[in-house]
Coordinates of C-alpha atoms in Angstrom, one line a residue:
M1 CA 81.5 91.9 133.9
K2 CA 82.2 95.3 134.9
K3 CA 81.6 97.8 132.1
I4 CA 84.8 98.8 130.1
L5 CA 84.8 102.4 129.3
L6 CA 87.5 103.8 126.8
A7 CA 86.2 107.2 127.0
I8 CA 86.7 107.6 130.7
I9 CA 86.9 111.3 130.7
L10 CA 84.4 113.9 129.5
F11 CA 86.5 116.9 128.1
F12 CA 85.1 120.4 128.1
P13 CA 87.9 122.3 126.0
V14 CA 88.0 126.0 126.1
F15 CA 90.4 127.5 123.3
L16 CA 92.6 130.1 124.9
P17 CA 93.4 133.0 122.5
D18 CA 96.4 132.3 120.3
A19 CA 98.5 135.2 119.3
W20 CA 100.5 133.1 116.7
A21 CA 99.6 129.9 114.9
K22 CA 101.0 128.0 111.8
V23 CA 102.5 124.8 110.9
Y24 CA 106.1 125.4 111.3
I25 CA 107.6 121.8 111.8
D26 CA 108.3 120.1 108.4
L27 CA 108.3 116.4 109.1
A28 CA 110.2 115.6 105.9
A29 CA 113.0 118.3 106.3
P30 CA 116.3 116.5 105.9
A31 CA 118.1 119.0 108.1
F32 CA 115.4 118.9 110.8
R33 CA 116.9 119.2 114.5
K34 CA 115.0 118.5 117.6
L35 CA 113.7 121.7 119.3
P36 CA 115.1 122.4 122.9
I37 CA 112.0 123.3 125.1
G38 CA 111.4 124.0 128.8
V39 CA 108.6 122.3 130.8
P40 CA 108.7 123.9 134.2
E41 CA 106.6 122.3 137.1
F42 CA 103.0 122.9 136.7
K43 CA 101.4 125.2 139.2
D44 CA 98.5 124.3 141.7
L45 CA 96.1 127.1 141.0
G46 CA 93.4 126.1 143.5
A47 CA 92.8 127.0 147.2
P48 CA 95.4 125.7 149.6
A49 CA 95.2 122.0 150.3
Q50 CA 93.2 121.0 153.4
G51 CA 95.3 118.3 155.2
P52 CA 98.1 115.9 154.3
A53 CA 95.9 113.6 152.2
E54 CA 94.7 116.3 150.0
K55 CA 98.1 117.7 149.7
A56 CA 99.5 114.4 148.7
E57 CA 96.7 114.0 146.1
R58 CA 97.5 117.5 144.7
E59 CA 101.3 116.4 144.4
A60 CA 100.3 113.1 142.8
I61 CA 98.1 115.0 140.1
K62 CA 101.1 117.4 139.4
K63 CA 103.6 114.6 139.1
N64 CA 101.3 112.8 136.6
L65 CA 100.6 116.0 134.5
L66 CA 104.3 116.8 134.2
D67 CA 105.4 113.1 133.4
A68 CA 102.7 112.8 130.7
A69 CA 103.6 116.1 129.2
I70 CA 107.3 115.3 129.0
T71 CA 106.7 111.6 127.8
D72 CA 104.4 113.1 124.9
L73 CA 106.9 115.8 123.9
R74 CA 109.8 113.4 123.7
F75 CA 107.8 110.7 122.0
S76 CA 106.8 113.3 119.2
G77 CA 110.3 113.1 118.0
F78 CA 110.5 116.9 117.6
F79 CA 111.5 118.1 121.0
S80 CA 114.3 117.6 123.5
V81 CA 113.3 118.6 127.0
I82 CA 116.1 120.8 128.7
D83 CA 117.2 119.5 132.0
R84 CA 115.2 121.5 134.9
A85 CA 118.5 122.2 136.6
A86 CA 119.3 124.8 133.9
Y87 CA 116.1 126.7 134.2
L88 CA 116.8 130.5 135.1
E89 CA 113.2 131.7 135.4
D90 CA 112.1 132.0 139.0
P91 CA 109.1 129.6 139.6
N92 CA 107.9 131.6 142.6
T93 CA 107.5 134.8 140.6
S94 CA 106.5 133.5 137.1
G95 CA 103.1 132.4 136.0
I96 CA 101.5 130.4 133.1
T97 CA 100.6 133.2 130.7
A98 CA 102.9 135.2 128.3
A99 CA 102.9 138.2 130.6
E100 CA 104.1 136.2 133.5
T101 CA 106.8 134.5 131.5
N102 CA 110.5 135.7 131.4
F103 CA 111.2 134.7 127.7
R104 CA 114.7 136.2 127.9
N105 CA 115.6 133.7 130.7
W106 CA 114.3 130.8 128.3
R107 CA 116.2 132.0 125.3
A108 CA 119.3 132.2 127.5
I109 CA 119.4 128.5 128.0
G110 CA 118.6 127.7 124.3
A111 CA 114.8 127.1 124.5
D112 CA 113.0 127.5 121.3
G113 CA 109.6 126.9 123.3
V114 CA 108.3 126.5 126.7
L115 CA 105.2 124.5 127.7
K116 CA 103.5 125.9 130.9
G117 CA 100.5 124.5 133.0
G118 CA 98.4 124.8 136.0
F119 CA 95.5 123.0 137.4
I120 CA 92.7 123.2 139.9
A121 CA 91.4 120.0 141.7
E122 CA 88.1 120.1 143.1
G123 CA 86.8 116.8 144.4
D124 CA 86.8 114.5 141.2
R125 CA 86.8 117.6 138.8
L126 CA 90.1 118.6 137.4
T127 CA 90.8 121.6 135.5
V128 CA 94.0 122.0 133.6
E129 CA 95.1 125.0 131.6
L130 CA 97.9 124.3 129.1
R131 CA 100.1 126.9 127.2
F132 CA 102.9 126.4 124.6
F133 CA 105.0 129.8 123.8
D134 CA 107.5 130.3 121.1
T135 CA 110.2 132.0 123.0
A136 CA 111.6 133.8 119.9
T137 CA 108.4 135.8 119.2
E138 CA 107.2 135.7 122.9
R139 CA 103.8 134.6 121.5
Q140 CA 101.5 131.7 122.4
V141 CA 101.2 128.9 119.8
I142 CA 98.3 127.1 121.4
G143 CA 96.4 127.3 124.8
K144 CA 93.5 125.2 126.1
R145 CA 91.6 124.8 129.2
L146 CA 90.5 121.2 129.6
V147 CA 88.1 119.8 132.4
G148 CA 88.4 116.1 133.2
S149 CA 88.7 113.6 136.1
T150 CA 91.4 113.6 138.9
K151 CA 91.3 109.9 138.3
N152 CA 93.1 110.1 135.0
P153 CA 95.1 113.4 134.8
R154 CA 97.4 111.9 132.1
R155 CA 94.6 111.7 129.7
I156 CA 93.9 115.4 129.8
V157 CA 97.5 116.2 128.9
H158 CA 97.5 113.5 126.0
Y159 CA 94.4 115.5 124.6
F160 CA 96.4 118.7 124.7
S161 CA 99.2 117.0 123.0
D162 CA 97.2 115.8 120.2
S163 CA 96.2 119.4 119.7
L164 CA 99.8 120.7 119.9
Y165 CA 101.1 118.0 117.6
E166 CA 98.6 119.0 114.9
E167 CA 99.1 122.7 115.4
L168 CA 102.9 122.4 114.7
T169 CA 102.9 119.8 111.9
G170 CA 99.5 119.7 110.4
T171 CA 99.1 115.9 111.2
R172 CA 96.8 114.4 113.9
G173 CA 98.7 113.2 117.0
V174 CA 98.5 109.8 118.5
F175 CA 98.6 110.6 122.2
T176 CA 95.1 109.6 123.0
T177 CA 95.3 106.3 121.2
K178 CA 95.5 102.9 122.9
I179 CA 97.2 99.6 122.8
L180 CA 95.8 96.1 123.3
F181 CA 98.2 93.4 124.4
V182 CA 98.4 90.0 126.1
S183 CA 99.9 89.1 129.3
G184 CA 99.7 86.4 131.9
S185 CA 101.5 83.5 133.8
G186 CA 100.9 80.0 134.8
G187 CA 99.3 79.0 131.6
N188 CA 96.8 81.7 131.6
K189 CA 96.9 84.6 129.3
E190 CA 94.4 87.7 129.5
I191 CA 93.8 90.7 127.2
Y192 CA 94.7 94.1 128.4
V193 CA 94.4 97.7 127.2
S194 CA 96.7 100.6 128.0
D195 CA 97.3 104.2 126.9
Y196 CA 99.8 104.6 124.0
D197 CA 102.6 105.1 126.5
G198 CA 101.7 101.9 128.5
K199 CA 100.3 103.7 131.4
N200 CA 96.7 103.0 132.9
A201 CA 96.8 99.4 131.9
M202 CA 93.6 97.7 132.3
K203 CA 92.5 93.9 132.2
L204 CA 89.8 93.1 129.6
T205 CA 89.3 89.6 130.0
R206 CA 89.2 87.6 133.3
N207 CA 88.2 83.9 132.1
R208 CA 91.5 82.3 133.6
S209 CA 92.1 80.8 130.1
I210 CA 94.4 81.3 127.2
N211 CA 93.4 84.5 125.3
L212 CA 95.5 85.7 122.3
A213 CA 95.7 88.0 119.2
P214 CA 93.6 91.0 120.2
Q215 CA 92.7 93.4 117.3
W216 CA 90.7 96.6 117.1
S217 CA 87.6 97.3 115.2
P218 CA 88.0 100.2 112.7
D219 CA 86.0 102.5 115.1
G220 CA 87.8 101.5 118.2
R221 CA 84.8 100.4 120.1
K222 CA 85.3 96.6 119.9
A223 CA 88.2 94.1 120.3
L224 CA 88.4 90.8 118.3
Y225 CA 90.5 88.0 120.0
V226 CA 91.1 84.3 120.1
S227 CA 90.1 82.3 123.3
Y228 CA 90.5 78.8 124.5
K229 CA 87.9 79.3 127.2
K230 CA 85.4 76.8 125.8
G231 CA 88.3 74.3 125.1
T232 CA 89.2 74.8 121.4
P233 CA 90.3 78.3 119.7
A234 CA 87.4 80.4 118.9
M235 CA 86.9 84.2 117.9
Y236 CA 85.3 86.4 120.3
L237 CA 84.2 89.9 120.0
L238 CA 84.4 92.3 123.0
D239 CA 82.5 95.6 123.2
L240 CA 84.7 97.9 124.9
T241 CA 82.0 100.3 125.6
N242 CA 79.7 97.8 127.7
G243 CA 81.8 95.0 128.3
K244 CA 79.7 92.6 126.3
D245 CA 81.6 89.5 125.2
E246 CA 80.2 87.2 122.6
P247 CA 81.5 84.6 120.2
L248 CA 82.0 85.5 116.7
S249 CA 83.4 82.2 114.9
S250 CA 83.6 78.9 116.6
R251 CA 83.3 76.4 113.8
P252 CA 84.9 72.9 114.4
G253 CA 88.7 73.0 114.3
I254 CA 90.8 76.4 114.6
N255 CA 89.2 79.8 114.4
I256 CA 92.3 82.1 114.8
A257 CA 94.0 85.4 113.6
G258 CA 91.0 87.4 112.9
R259 CA 91.4 90.9 111.4
F260 CA 88.5 93.6 110.6
S261 CA 88.3 94.9 107.1
P262 CA 88.8 98.6 107.0
D263 CA 85.2 99.4 106.7
G264 CA 84.2 97.0 109.6
G265 CA 81.9 94.9 107.6
K266 CA 84.0 91.6 107.3
V267 CA 86.6 89.8 109.2
A268 CA 89.5 87.7 107.6
L269 CA 90.6 84.8 109.6
T270 CA 92.2 81.2 109.6
L271 CA 89.8 78.3 109.9
T272 CA 90.4 74.6 109.4
G273 CA 90.1 73.7 105.7
E274 CA 89.7 70.5 103.9
R275 CA 93.5 70.0 103.6
S276 CA 95.1 72.6 105.8
P277 CA 94.3 75.8 107.7
E278 CA 93.1 78.4 105.1
L279 CA 92.1 82.1 104.9
M280 CA 88.5 82.7 105.2
L281 CA 86.2 85.8 105.0
L282 CA 83.4 86.2 107.3
D283 CA 80.6 88.6 106.2
L284 CA 79.3 90.2 109.5
A285 CA 76.0 91.1 108.2
T286 CA 75.1 87.7 106.7
K287 CA 77.3 85.3 108.8
V288 CA 78.5 83.8 105.5
Y289 CA 82.0 82.6 105.2
S290 CA 83.8 82.5 101.9
Q291 CA 87.3 80.8 101.3
L292 CA 90.2 83.0 100.1
T293 CA 93.0 80.4 99.8
D294 CA 93.2 76.7 98.8
N295 CA 96.6 75.0 98.9
H296 CA 98.6 72.3 100.9
G297 CA 100.3 75.0 103.0
I298 CA 99.2 76.8 106.1
D299 CA 97.8 80.2 105.6
V300 CA 97.4 82.5 108.5
S301 CA 97.9 86.1 109.9
P302 CA 95.7 88.0 107.3
A303 CA 96.5 91.9 107.4
W304 CA 94.2 94.2 105.3
S305 CA 95.7 97.0 103.1
P306 CA 94.1 100.3 104.0
D307 CA 91.9 100.3 100.9
G308 CA 90.4 96.9 101.7
T309 CA 91.4 95.4 98.2
K310 CA 94.4 93.3 99.5
L311 CA 95.6 90.9 102.2
A312 CA 99.1 90.2 103.6
Y313 CA 99.4 86.9 105.0
V314 CA 101.8 84.2 106.0
S315 CA 102.0 80.8 104.0
D316 CA 104.4 77.9 104.1
S317 CA 103.1 76.5 100.8
A318 CA 106.6 76.9 99.3
G319 CA 108.5 75.6 102.3
N320 CA 109.4 78.1 105.1
P321 CA 106.7 80.6 106.2
Q322 CA 106.9 83.7 103.8
I323 CA 104.8 86.8 103.3
H324 CA 102.2 86.9 100.5
V325 CA 99.8 89.5 99.2
L326 CA 96.4 88.4 97.9
D327 CA 94.5 90.6 95.6
L328 CA 90.9 90.2 96.6
L329 CA 89.6 91.5 93.2
T330 CA 91.6 89.2 90.9
K331 CA 92.1 86.5 93.5
K332 CA 95.7 86.3 92.5
S333 CA 98.4 86.0 95.1
K334 CA 102.0 87.3 95.1
R335 CA 104.8 86.2 97.3
I336 CA 106.9 89.3 98.6
T337 CA 109.6 87.9 100.8
F338 CA 112.1 85.2 99.6
S339 CA 114.6 85.1 102.5
G340 CA 114.6 84.4 106.3
K341 CA 113.8 81.0 107.7
Y342 CA 110.6 82.3 109.3
N343 CA 108.4 85.3 108.1
S344 CA 105.4 86.2 110.2
S345 CA 103.0 88.6 111.6
P346 CA 102.4 91.1 108.8
S347 CA 101.0 94.4 109.5
W348 CA 100.0 97.0 106.8
S349 CA 100.8 100.6 107.5
P350 CA 97.8 102.9 107.5
D351 CA 99.1 105.1 104.7
G352 CA 99.6 101.8 102.6
K353 CA 103.2 102.3 102.0
L354 CA 104.9 99.6 104.1
I355 CA 104.2 96.3 105.5
A356 CA 105.8 95.4 108.8
L357 CA 106.7 91.9 109.7
S358 CA 108.7 89.6 112.2
R359 CA 111.6 87.6 110.6
S360 CA 113.9 85.1 111.8
D361 CA 117.3 84.2 110.2
S362 CA 119.2 82.6 112.8
G363 CA 116.9 81.7 115.6
K364 CA 116.1 85.3 116.6
F365 CA 113.2 87.3 115.4
N366 CA 113.6 91.0 114.4
I367 CA 111.3 93.6 113.0
W368 CA 111.5 94.5 109.2
V369 CA 109.6 96.5 106.8
V370 CA 109.1 96.0 103.2
R371 CA 107.0 97.7 100.4
P372 CA 103.9 95.8 99.4
D373 CA 105.5 95.0 96.0
G374 CA 108.4 93.2 97.9
D375 CA 110.9 96.0 97.3
G376 CA 112.7 98.0 99.9
L377 CA 113.2 95.3 102.7
S378 CA 114.6 96.9 105.7
Q379 CA 115.6 95.8 109.1
L380 CA 114.5 97.9 112.3
T381 CA 115.6 95.8 115.4
F382 CA 118.8 93.9 116.1
E383 CA 118.7 92.7 119.7
G384 CA 116.6 90.2 121.3
N385 CA 113.4 88.5 119.9
N386 CA 111.1 91.0 118.5
R387 CA 107.6 90.0 117.3
N388 CA 104.0 91.1 116.4
P389 CA 104.4 94.6 114.9
S390 CA 101.6 96.9 114.9
W391 CA 101.4 100.4 113.2
S392 CA 100.4 103.6 115.0
P393 CA 97.3 105.2 113.0
D394 CA 99.8 107.9 111.6
S395 CA 102.1 105.3 110.1
R396 CA 105.1 106.9 111.9
N397 CA 105.5 104.4 114.7
I398 CA 105.5 100.6 115.3
V399 CA 104.8 98.9 118.7
Y400 CA 106.0 95.3 119.1
S401 CA 107.0 92.7 121.8
S402 CA 110.6 92.4 122.6
T403 CA 112.8 90.5 124.9
A404 CA 115.8 92.7 124.3
G405 CA 117.0 93.6 127.7
G406 CA 115.2 90.7 129.6
A407 CA 111.6 89.6 129.7
A408 CA 109.1 90.4 127.0
S409 CA 107.9 93.9 127.0
L410 CA 106.3 96.3 124.6
K411 CA 108.4 98.8 122.8
I412 CA 107.8 101.5 120.1
I413 CA 110.2 102.2 117.2
R414 CA 110.0 104.8 114.6
A415 CA 109.1 103.4 111.2
D416 CA 112.5 104.8 109.8
G417 CA 114.4 102.8 112.5
G418 CA 115.0 105.7 114.7
E419 CA 114.5 105.9 118.6
V420 CA 113.0 103.1 120.8
M421 CA 110.7 103.6 123.8
R422 CA 110.0 100.9 126.2
L423 CA 106.4 101.0 127.8
N424 CA 106.1 100.4 131.3
T425 CA 102.7 99.0 131.8
G426 CA 103.3 97.7 135.3
I427 CA 101.9 94.1 134.1
G428 CA 105.1 92.6 132.6
G429 CA 105.5 89.8 130.0
E430 CA 103.6 91.8 127.5
L431 CA 102.9 90.1 123.9
A432 CA 101.1 90.5 120.8
P433 CA 100.2 94.3 120.9
A434 CA 97.7 96.1 118.7
W435 CA 97.7 99.8 118.2
S436 CA 94.2 101.4 118.1
P437 CA 92.9 103.5 115.5
Y438 CA 92.2 107.1 116.2
L439 CA 89.7 107.2 119.0
K440 CA 86.8 109.7 119.1

């Protein structure tokens, strides 16, 4: 198998001097309004292109850089990008530094900030310079010069967006994170990985079988998934740095729904028990299994609390599938949902405050959130079938699979029920997403 490298680009960041820098966006402010900003076309700062092919490549790079920047800014939830038709600054006479920027023109159209960028493409090497300015103070908030590959210009912008987000909010951005998902047709399903915005999707498995339920290791270097490639469902572990794929659990019966513990030392999964499918714990160091549940119902879909002391899971021991929380220290289980015909796919937020789930009341599944004690149940989606929620590592967003608007696709919704963004992976029929942790 070809090596699968998540860290495709080597970055050599150069920090450009910032005349002004402070955390000035309050995430919790009740009266917060989106900041209107300008994002003019990025400038090609290299030598003139030699021939039509090189010119076309430069234009493609420029388009990708600009699209990634606007996508990141809008996704942040803090900015609205002003339509380019309203821009007053002359692109032919302006540059990307403060001295080359007409801040009066930007203030005249209501822009609170402006993001400017330029690039130099030399062979496979791409140097990108990005600067974000406060138009009121006419000062640079943050600036970076980044070196990466012409094969993935978007990742360079995502790296900058992480830094900009943290500079403005004090919270780490999620723009360089990735999403695992399932897609396939004709009875086959393969595992894919994409950027957080659905771009640069790449197939990870190619066994022409049924591969399901991918999950990340806590360090983001491995993927756990279920495969039927040997006939019966077994758990496999795929190393994303070198492509090594090996079985993790293939006991007789079913081996499904595996999740790494927060410290990466154990995997909670469902195996065939003496009476019914039960939750088990696999110690990765000793390869020893220990049973967590034992009842007449089916117990599946374990989801760890961030501190590793509890598991949310699905059980039909009392009738319809409901969400329960198992305390691993006391071994006591508490049911936290009591309505809905079918509750499934629990996902614990990284900050520990909420559990996302998929719930069906009248034949349609929707995404809900609830506090771990069962209080505060709230519905987030209302159209189509919506399943398999997975949290962003900052606990602000949830990715899920949705049929709202047609065939299944991946969508991201704010955890407070705000804006929804559809991810265009170019694959189609995407299912079972899993959002990565922060990646190094």
